CSV table of C-alpha atoms in Angstrom, one decimal:
chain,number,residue,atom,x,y,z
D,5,UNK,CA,-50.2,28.1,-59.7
D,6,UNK,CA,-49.0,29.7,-62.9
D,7,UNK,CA,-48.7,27.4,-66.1
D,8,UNK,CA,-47.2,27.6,-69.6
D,9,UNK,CA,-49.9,26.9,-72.7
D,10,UNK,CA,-48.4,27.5,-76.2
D,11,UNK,CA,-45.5,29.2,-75.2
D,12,UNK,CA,-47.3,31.5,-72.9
D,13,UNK,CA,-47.6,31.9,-69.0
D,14,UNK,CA,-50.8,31.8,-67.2
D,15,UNK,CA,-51.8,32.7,-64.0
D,16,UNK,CA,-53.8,30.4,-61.5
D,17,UNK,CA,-57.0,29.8,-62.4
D,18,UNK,CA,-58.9,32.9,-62.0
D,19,UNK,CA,-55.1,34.5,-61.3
D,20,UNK,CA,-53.8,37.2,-64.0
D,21,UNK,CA,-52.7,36.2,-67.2
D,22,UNK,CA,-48.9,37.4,-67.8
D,23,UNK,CA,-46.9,37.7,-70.9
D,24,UNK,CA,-44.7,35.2,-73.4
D,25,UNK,CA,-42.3,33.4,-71.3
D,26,UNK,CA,-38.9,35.2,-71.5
D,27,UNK,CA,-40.3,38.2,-72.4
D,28,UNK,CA,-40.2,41.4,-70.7
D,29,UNK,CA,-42.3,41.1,-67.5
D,30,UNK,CA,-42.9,37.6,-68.3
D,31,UNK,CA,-43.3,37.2,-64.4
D,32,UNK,CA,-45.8,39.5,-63.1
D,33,UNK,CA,-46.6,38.0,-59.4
D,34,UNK,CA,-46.3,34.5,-57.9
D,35,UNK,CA,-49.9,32.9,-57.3
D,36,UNK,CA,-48.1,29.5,-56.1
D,37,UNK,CA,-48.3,28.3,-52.2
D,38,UNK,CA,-45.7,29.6,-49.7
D,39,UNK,CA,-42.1,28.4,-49.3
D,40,UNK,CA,-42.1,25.0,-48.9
D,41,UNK,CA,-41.0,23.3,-45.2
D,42,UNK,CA,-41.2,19.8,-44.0
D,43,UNK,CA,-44.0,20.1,-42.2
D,44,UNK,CA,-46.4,21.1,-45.1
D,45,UNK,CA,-46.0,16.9,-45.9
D,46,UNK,CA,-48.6,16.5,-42.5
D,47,UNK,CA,-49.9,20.0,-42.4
D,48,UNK,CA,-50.4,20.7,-46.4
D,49,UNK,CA,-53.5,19.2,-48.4
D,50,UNK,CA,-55.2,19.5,-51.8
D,51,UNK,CA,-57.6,17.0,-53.6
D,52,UNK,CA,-57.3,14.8,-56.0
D,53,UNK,CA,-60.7,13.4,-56.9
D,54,UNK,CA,-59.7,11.2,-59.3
D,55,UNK,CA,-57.3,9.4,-57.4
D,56,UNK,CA,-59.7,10.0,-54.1
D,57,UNK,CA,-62.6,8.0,-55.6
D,58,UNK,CA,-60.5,5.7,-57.2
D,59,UNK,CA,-59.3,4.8,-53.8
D,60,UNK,CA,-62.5,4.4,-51.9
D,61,UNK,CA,-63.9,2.1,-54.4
D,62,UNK,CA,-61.1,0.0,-54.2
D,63,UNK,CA,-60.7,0.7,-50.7
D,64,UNK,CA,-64.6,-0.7,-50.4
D,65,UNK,CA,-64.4,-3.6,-52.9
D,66,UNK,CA,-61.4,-5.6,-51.4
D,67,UNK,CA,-62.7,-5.0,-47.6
D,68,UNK,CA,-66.2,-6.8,-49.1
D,69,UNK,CA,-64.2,-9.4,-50.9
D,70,UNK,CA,-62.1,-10.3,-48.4
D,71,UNK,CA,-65.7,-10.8,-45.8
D,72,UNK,CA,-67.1,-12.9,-48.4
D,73,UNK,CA,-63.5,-14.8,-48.8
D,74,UNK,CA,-64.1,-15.2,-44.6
D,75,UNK,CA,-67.6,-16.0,-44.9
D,76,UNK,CA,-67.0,-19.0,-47.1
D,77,UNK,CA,-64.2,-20.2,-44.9
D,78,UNK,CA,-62.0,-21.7,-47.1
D,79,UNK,CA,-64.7,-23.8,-49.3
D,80,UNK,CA,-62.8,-23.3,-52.1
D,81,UNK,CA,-58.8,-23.0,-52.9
D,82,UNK,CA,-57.5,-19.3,-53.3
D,83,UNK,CA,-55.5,-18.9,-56.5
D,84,UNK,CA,-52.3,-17.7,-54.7
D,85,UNK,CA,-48.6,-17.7,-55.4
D,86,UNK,CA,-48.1,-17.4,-58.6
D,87,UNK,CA,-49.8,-20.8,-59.4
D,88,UNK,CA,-52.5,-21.1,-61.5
D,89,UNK,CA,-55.9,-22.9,-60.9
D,90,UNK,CA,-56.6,-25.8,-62.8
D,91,UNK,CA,-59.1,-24.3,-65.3
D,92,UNK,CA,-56.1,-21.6,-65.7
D,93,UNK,CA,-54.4,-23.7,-67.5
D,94,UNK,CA,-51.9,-25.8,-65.1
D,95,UNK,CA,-50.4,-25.8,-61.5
D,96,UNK,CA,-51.9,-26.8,-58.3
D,97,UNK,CA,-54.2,-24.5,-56.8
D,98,UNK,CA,-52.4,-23.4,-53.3
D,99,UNK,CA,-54.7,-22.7,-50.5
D,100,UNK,CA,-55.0,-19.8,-48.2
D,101,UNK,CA,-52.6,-19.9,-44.7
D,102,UNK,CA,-54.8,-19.0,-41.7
D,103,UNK,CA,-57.1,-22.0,-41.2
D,104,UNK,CA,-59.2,-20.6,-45.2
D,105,UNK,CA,-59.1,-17.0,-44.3
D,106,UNK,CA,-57.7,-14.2,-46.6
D,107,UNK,CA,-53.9,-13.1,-44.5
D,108,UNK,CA,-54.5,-9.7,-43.0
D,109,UNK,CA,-51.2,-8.8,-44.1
D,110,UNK,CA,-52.3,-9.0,-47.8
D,111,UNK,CA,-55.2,-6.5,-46.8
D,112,UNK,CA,-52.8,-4.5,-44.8
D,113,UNK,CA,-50.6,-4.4,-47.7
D,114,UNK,CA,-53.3,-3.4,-50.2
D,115,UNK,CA,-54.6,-0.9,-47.7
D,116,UNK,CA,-51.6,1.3,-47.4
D,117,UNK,CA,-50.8,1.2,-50.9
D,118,UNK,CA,-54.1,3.1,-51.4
D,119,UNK,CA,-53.3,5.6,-48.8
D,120,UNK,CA,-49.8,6.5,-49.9
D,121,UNK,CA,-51.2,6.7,-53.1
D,122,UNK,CA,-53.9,9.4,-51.8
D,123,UNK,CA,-51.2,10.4,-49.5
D,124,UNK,CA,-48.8,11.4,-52.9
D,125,UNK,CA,-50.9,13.3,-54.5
D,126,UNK,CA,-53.2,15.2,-51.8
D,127,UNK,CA,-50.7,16.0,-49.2
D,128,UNK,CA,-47.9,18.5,-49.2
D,129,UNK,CA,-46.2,16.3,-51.6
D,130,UNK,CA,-49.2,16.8,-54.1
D,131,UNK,CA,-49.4,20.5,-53.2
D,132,UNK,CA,-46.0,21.7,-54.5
D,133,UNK,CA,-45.8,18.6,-57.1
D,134,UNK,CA,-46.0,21.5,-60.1
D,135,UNK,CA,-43.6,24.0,-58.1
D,136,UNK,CA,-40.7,22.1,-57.0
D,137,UNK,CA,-39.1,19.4,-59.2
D,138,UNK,CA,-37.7,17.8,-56.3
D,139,UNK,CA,-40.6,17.3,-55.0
D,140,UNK,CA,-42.0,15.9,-58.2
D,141,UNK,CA,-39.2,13.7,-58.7
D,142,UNK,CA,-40.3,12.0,-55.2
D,143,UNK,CA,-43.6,11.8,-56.1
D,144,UNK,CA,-42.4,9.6,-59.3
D,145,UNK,CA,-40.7,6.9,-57.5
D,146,UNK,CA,-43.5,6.3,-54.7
D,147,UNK,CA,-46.0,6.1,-57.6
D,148,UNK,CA,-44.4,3.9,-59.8
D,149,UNK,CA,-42.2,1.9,-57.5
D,150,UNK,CA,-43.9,2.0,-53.6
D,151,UNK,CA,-47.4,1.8,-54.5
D,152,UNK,CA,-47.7,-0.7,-56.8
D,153,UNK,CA,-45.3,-2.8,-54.7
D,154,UNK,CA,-48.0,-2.3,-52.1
D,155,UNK,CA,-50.7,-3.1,-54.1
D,156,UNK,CA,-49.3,-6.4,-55.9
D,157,UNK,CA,-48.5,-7.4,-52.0
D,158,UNK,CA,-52.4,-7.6,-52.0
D,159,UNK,CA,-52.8,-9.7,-54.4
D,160,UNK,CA,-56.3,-8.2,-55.1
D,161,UNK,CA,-56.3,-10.6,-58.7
D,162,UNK,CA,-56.4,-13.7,-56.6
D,163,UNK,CA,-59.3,-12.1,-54.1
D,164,UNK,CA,-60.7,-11.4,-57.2
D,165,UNK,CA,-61.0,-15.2,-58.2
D,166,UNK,CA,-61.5,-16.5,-55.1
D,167,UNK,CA,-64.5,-13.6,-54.1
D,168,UNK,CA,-66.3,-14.1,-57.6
D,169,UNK,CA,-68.8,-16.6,-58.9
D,170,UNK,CA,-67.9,-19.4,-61.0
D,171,UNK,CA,-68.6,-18.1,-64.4
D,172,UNK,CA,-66.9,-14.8,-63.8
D,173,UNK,CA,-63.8,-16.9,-62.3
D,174,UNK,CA,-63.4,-18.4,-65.4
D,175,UNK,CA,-63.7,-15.3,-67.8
D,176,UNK,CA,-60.6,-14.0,-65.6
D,177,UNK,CA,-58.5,-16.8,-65.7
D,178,UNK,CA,-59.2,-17.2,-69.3
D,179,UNK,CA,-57.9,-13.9,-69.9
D,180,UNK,CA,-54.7,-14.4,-68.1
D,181,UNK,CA,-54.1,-17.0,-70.0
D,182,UNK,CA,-54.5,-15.3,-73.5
D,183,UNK,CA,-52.0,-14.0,-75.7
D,184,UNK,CA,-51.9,-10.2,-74.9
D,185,UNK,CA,-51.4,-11.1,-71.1
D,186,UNK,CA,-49.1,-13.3,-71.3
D,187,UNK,CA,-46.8,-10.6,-74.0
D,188,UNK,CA,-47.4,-8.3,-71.1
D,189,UNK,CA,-46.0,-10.3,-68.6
D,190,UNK,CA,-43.4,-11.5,-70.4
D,191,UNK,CA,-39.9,-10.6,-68.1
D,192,UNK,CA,-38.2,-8.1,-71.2
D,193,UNK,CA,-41.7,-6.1,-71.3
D,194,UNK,CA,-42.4,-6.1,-68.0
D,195,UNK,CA,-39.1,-4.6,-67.1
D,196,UNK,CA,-39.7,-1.6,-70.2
D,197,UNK,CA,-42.6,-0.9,-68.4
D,198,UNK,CA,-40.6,0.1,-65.0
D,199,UNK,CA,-37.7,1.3,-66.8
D,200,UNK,CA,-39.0,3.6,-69.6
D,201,UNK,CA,-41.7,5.9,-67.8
D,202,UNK,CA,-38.9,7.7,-66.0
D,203,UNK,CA,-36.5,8.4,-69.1
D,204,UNK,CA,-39.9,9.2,-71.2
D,205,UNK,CA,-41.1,11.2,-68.7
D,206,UNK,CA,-38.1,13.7,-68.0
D,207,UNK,CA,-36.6,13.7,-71.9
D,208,UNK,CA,-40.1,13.9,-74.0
D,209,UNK,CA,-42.9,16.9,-73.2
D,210,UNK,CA,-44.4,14.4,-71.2
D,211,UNK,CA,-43.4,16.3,-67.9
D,212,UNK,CA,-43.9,19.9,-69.1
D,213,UNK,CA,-47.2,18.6,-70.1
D,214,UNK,CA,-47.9,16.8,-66.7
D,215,UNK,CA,-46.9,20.1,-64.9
D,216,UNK,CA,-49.0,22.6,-67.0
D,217,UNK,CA,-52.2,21.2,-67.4
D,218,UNK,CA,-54.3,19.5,-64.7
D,219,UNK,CA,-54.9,16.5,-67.0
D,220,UNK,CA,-51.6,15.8,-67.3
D,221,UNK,CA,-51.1,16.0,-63.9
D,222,UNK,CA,-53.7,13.4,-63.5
D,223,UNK,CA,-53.2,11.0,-66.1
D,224,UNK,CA,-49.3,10.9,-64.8
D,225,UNK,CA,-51.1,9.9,-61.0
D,226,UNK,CA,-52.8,7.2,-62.8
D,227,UNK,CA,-50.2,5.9,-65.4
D,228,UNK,CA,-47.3,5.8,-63.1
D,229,UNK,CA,-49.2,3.5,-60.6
D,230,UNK,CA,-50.7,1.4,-63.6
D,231,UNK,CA,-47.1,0.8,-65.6
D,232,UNK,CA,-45.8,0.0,-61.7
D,233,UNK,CA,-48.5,-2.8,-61.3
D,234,UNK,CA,-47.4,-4.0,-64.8
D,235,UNK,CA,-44.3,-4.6,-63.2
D,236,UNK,CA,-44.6,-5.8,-59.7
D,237,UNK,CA,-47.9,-8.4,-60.6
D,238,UNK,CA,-45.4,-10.6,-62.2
D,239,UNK,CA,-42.6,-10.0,-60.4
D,240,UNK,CA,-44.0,-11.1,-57.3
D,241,UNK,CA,-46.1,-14.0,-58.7
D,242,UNK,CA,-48.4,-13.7,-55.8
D,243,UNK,CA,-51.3,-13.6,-58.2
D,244,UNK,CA,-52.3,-16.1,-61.2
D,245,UNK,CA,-50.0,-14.9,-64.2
D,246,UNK,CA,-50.0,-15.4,-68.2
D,247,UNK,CA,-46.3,-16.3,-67.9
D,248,UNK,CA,-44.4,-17.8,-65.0
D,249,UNK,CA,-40.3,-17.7,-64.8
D,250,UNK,CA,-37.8,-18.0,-62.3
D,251,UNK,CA,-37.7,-15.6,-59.1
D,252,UNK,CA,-33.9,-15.4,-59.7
D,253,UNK,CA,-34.9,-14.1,-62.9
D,254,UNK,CA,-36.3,-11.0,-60.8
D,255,UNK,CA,-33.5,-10.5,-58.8
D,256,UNK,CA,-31.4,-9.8,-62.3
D,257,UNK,CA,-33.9,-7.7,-62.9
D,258,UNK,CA,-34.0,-5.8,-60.3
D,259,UNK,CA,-30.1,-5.2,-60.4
D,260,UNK,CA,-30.8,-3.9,-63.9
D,261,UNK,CA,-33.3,-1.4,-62.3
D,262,UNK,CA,-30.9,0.0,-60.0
D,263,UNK,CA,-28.5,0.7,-63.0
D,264,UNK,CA,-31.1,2.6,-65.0
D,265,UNK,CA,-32.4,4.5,-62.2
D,266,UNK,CA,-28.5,5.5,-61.6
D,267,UNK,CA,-28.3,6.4,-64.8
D,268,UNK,CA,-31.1,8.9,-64.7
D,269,UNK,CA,-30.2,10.3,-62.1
D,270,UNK,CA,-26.7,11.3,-63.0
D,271,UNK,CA,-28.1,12.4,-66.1
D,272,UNK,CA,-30.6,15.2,-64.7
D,273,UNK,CA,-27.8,15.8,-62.1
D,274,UNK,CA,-24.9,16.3,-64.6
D,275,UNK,CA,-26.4,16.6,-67.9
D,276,UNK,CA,-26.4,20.4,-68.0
D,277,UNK,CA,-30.3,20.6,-69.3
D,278,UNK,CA,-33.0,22.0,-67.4
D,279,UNK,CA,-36.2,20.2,-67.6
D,280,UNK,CA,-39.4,22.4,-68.6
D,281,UNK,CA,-37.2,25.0,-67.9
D,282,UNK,CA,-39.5,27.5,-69.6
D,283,UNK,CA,-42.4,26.5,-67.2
D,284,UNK,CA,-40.2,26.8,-64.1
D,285,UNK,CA,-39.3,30.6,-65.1
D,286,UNK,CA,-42.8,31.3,-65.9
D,287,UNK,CA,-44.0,30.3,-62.6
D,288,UNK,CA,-41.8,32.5,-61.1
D,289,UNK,CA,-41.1,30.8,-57.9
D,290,UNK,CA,-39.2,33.5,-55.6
D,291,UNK,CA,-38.6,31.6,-52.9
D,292,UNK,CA,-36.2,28.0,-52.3
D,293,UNK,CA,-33.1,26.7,-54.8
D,294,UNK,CA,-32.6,28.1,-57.6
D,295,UNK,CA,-34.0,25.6,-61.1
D,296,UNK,CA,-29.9,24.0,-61.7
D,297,UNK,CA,-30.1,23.5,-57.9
D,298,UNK,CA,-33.7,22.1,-58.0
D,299,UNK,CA,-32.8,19.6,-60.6
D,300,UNK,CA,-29.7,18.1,-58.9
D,301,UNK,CA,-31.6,17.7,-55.4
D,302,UNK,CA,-34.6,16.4,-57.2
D,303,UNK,CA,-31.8,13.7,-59.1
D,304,UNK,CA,-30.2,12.6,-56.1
D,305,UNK,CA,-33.7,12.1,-54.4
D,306,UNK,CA,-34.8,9.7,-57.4
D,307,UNK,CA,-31.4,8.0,-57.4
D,308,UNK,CA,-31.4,7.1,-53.9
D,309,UNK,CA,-34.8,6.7,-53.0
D,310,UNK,CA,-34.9,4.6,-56.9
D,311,UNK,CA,-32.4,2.7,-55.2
D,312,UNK,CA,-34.1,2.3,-51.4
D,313,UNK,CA,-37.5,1.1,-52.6
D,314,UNK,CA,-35.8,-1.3,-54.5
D,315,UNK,CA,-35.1,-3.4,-51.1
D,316,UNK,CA,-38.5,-4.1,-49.9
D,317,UNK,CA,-39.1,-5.3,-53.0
D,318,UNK,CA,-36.2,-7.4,-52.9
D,319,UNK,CA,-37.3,-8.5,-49.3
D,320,UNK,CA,-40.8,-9.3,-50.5
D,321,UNK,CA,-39.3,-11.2,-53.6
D,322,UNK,CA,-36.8,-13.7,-51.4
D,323,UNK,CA,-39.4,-14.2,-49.2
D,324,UNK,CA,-42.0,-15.6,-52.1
D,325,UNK,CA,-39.1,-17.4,-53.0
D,326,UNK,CA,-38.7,-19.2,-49.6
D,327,UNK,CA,-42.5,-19.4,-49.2
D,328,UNK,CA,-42.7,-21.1,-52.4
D,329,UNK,CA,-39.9,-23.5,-52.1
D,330,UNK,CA,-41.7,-24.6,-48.6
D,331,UNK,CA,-44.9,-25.0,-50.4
D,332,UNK,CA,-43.7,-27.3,-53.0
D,333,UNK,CA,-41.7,-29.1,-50.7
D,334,UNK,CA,-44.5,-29.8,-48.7
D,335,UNK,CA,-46.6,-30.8,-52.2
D,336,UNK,CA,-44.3,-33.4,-52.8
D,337,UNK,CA,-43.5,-34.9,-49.3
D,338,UNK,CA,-47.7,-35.0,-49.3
D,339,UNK,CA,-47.7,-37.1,-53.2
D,340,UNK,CA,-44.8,-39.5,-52.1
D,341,UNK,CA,-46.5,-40.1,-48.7
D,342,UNK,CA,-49.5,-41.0,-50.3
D,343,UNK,CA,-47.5,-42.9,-53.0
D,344,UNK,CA,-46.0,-44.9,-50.0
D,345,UNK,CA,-48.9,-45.5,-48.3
D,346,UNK,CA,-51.3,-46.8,-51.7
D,347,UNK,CA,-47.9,-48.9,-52.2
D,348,UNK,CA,-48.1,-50.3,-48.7
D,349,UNK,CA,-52.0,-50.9,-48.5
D,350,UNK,CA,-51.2,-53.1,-52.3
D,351,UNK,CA,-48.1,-55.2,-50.8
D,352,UNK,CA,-50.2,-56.1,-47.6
D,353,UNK,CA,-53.0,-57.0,-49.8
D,354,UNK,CA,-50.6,-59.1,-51.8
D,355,UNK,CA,-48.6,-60.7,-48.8
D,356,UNK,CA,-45.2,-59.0,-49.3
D,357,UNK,CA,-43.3,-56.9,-47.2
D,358,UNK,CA,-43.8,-53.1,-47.2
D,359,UNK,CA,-40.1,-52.4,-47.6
D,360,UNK,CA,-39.6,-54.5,-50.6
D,361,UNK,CA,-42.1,-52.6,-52.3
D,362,UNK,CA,-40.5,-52.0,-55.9
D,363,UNK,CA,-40.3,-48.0,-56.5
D,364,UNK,CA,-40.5,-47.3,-52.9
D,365,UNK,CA,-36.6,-47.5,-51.7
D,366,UNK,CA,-34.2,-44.9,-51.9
D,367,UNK,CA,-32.5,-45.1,-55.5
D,368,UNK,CA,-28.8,-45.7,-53.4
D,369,UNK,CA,-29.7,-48.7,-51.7
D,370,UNK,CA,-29.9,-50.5,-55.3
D,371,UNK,CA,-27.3,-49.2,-56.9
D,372,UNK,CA,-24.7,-51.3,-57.7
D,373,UNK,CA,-21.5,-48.7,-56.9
D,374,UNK,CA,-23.1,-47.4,-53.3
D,375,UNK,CA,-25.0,-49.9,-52.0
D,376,UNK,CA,-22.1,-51.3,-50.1
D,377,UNK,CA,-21.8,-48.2,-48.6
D,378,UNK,CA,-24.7,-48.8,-46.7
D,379,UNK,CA,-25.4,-52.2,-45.8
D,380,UNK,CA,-27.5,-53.1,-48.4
């Protein structure tokens, strides 16, 4: 595909090099793929090998943690749901669901993340990524909003703890608990890290640099996905964090998301300013929309599916929240039961009765204003 470097337009690699862009016969042929059609997102691939080997690794690191996790059988408590382990600082540890073994759905999770991650960038969508910026503008949201979502759901931090040896466990929950993560995962810093990408991205050179040169191209595959996990880790909570707060907290935040990603999108939509406008011209594209047209399909695309993702996030958020509230409901129906019953095991040794145990009734039943009420 053609590309602009210093104000200049060049060919594909190997392709002809052409003249200054806007000049005359700035254009001299089109060395980009044929017109684009919905079936080149199955039928269309490239490579990535960055983000390929990236993948596998992960790919073959969490499949081995998650059999030694199995193997051990639950000999230890997982680090899960947003709690911390003791030597982290606070919080009960809370164990793994399944009878000890890591939840398939967490792998599952994990899994797919990497694949539509691979998926992005070496399909169709990764093969017209630098020709169309609709297509582009797609590829944004899935890699800073679908695939890190994915990937948080796998909680591959708390594998991490759980799958490592003692000493190593402890370096890593040390470090969540120093100052630089827990400024990271503050909520306000967190959220600029969603936020800001996509206004950086389309109103700085950032884009016209991630669409002319195959390292930029790359390191916006990469830095999308990382400023996503940045986000979603402590959003979720399904891993250890440096700074715990509310879930309701994430739910205004994620309101807050849905304004900003309106916002950006009426702006490319309506704001009368072609983005890397010299680089689209260059390239020479004579086939599909026209650039204008290209920018407002490729705004409504980030608007709506900006606003779609948002729900399984929202799903997966309201869920931890009901999952959580069950968990510490059960931790202290578990402490007063054993309360009760130490209190008990004392007043039989003593020769009272159980009932009159001081500490152990319900608050109302001495209280001078209700106790009437009752019987008592």
């Amino acid at each position: 595909m053609n590309a602009v470097v210093d104000g200049a337009a060049v060919g594909p690699v190997g392709g002809p090099v052409v003249g200054p862009v806007g000049g005359p016969g700035s254009v001299l042929a089109y060395g980009g793929p044929p017109p684009w059609r919905w079936s080149d997102l199955a039928t269309s691939w490239t490579a990535e090998p960055l983000v390929l080997v990236l993948s596998v690794l992960l790919g073959v690191w969490y499949l081995a943690a998650v059999r030694k996790v199995n193997r051990a059988g639950g000999a230890r408590a997982v680090v899960g749901g947003g709690r911390a382990d003791p030597g982290a600082g606070g919080g009960r540890p809370v164990a793994r669901s399944g009878g000890g073994r890591w939840q398939p759905t967490r792998t599952a999770a994990f899994l797919g993340g990497l694949l539509l991650w691979v998926w992005c960038t070496c399909s169709g969508l990764g093969v017209y990524e630098r020709i169309l910026f609709t297509d582009r503008a797609v590829q944004v949201v899935l890699l800073l909003m679908v695939v890190p979502l994915l990937l948080a759901l796998g909680a591959p931090v708390s594998l991490l703890v759980e799958a490592a040896p003692a000493a190593r466990r402890g370096r890593v929950l040390r470090a969540l608990r120093s100052r630089p993560s827990r400024v990271l995962m503050f909520p306000a810093v967190s959220t600029a890290l969603l936020m800001a990408p996509p206004w950086l991205l389309y109103f700085t050179p950032w884009y016209a640099w991630s669409v002319s040169s195959g390292i930029g191209n790359v390191v916006l595959h990469l830095a999308l996905v990382l400023l996503g996990l940045a986000y979603f880790w402590p959003r979720l909570q399904l891993d250890p964090v440096g700074h715990e707060y509310p879930h309701l907290v994430g739910l205004f935040i994620t309101f807050a998301e849905v304004i900003f990603d309106a916002g950006l999108g009426i702006v490319l939509i309506y704001g009368g300013h072609l983005v890397a406008e010299h680089y689209y011209l260059a390239l020479g594209r004579p086939w599909g929309p026209s650039l204008a047209q290209d920018q407002t399909w490729g705004g409504n695309a980030f608007w709506v599916l900006g606003d779609l993702v948002g729900l399984p996030f929202l799903a997966a958020l309201v869920r931890r929240m009901v999952v959580q509230g069950r968990e510490e409901t059960e931790a202290v129906d578990a402490e007063l039961d054993a309360r009760f019953a130490a209190a008990a095991a004392q007043a039989r040794a003593a020769g009272r009765p159980e009932e009159e145990e001081t500490g152990m009734r319900p608050w109302w039943l001495d209280d001078p204003n209700l106790k009437h009420r009752y019987g008592a």
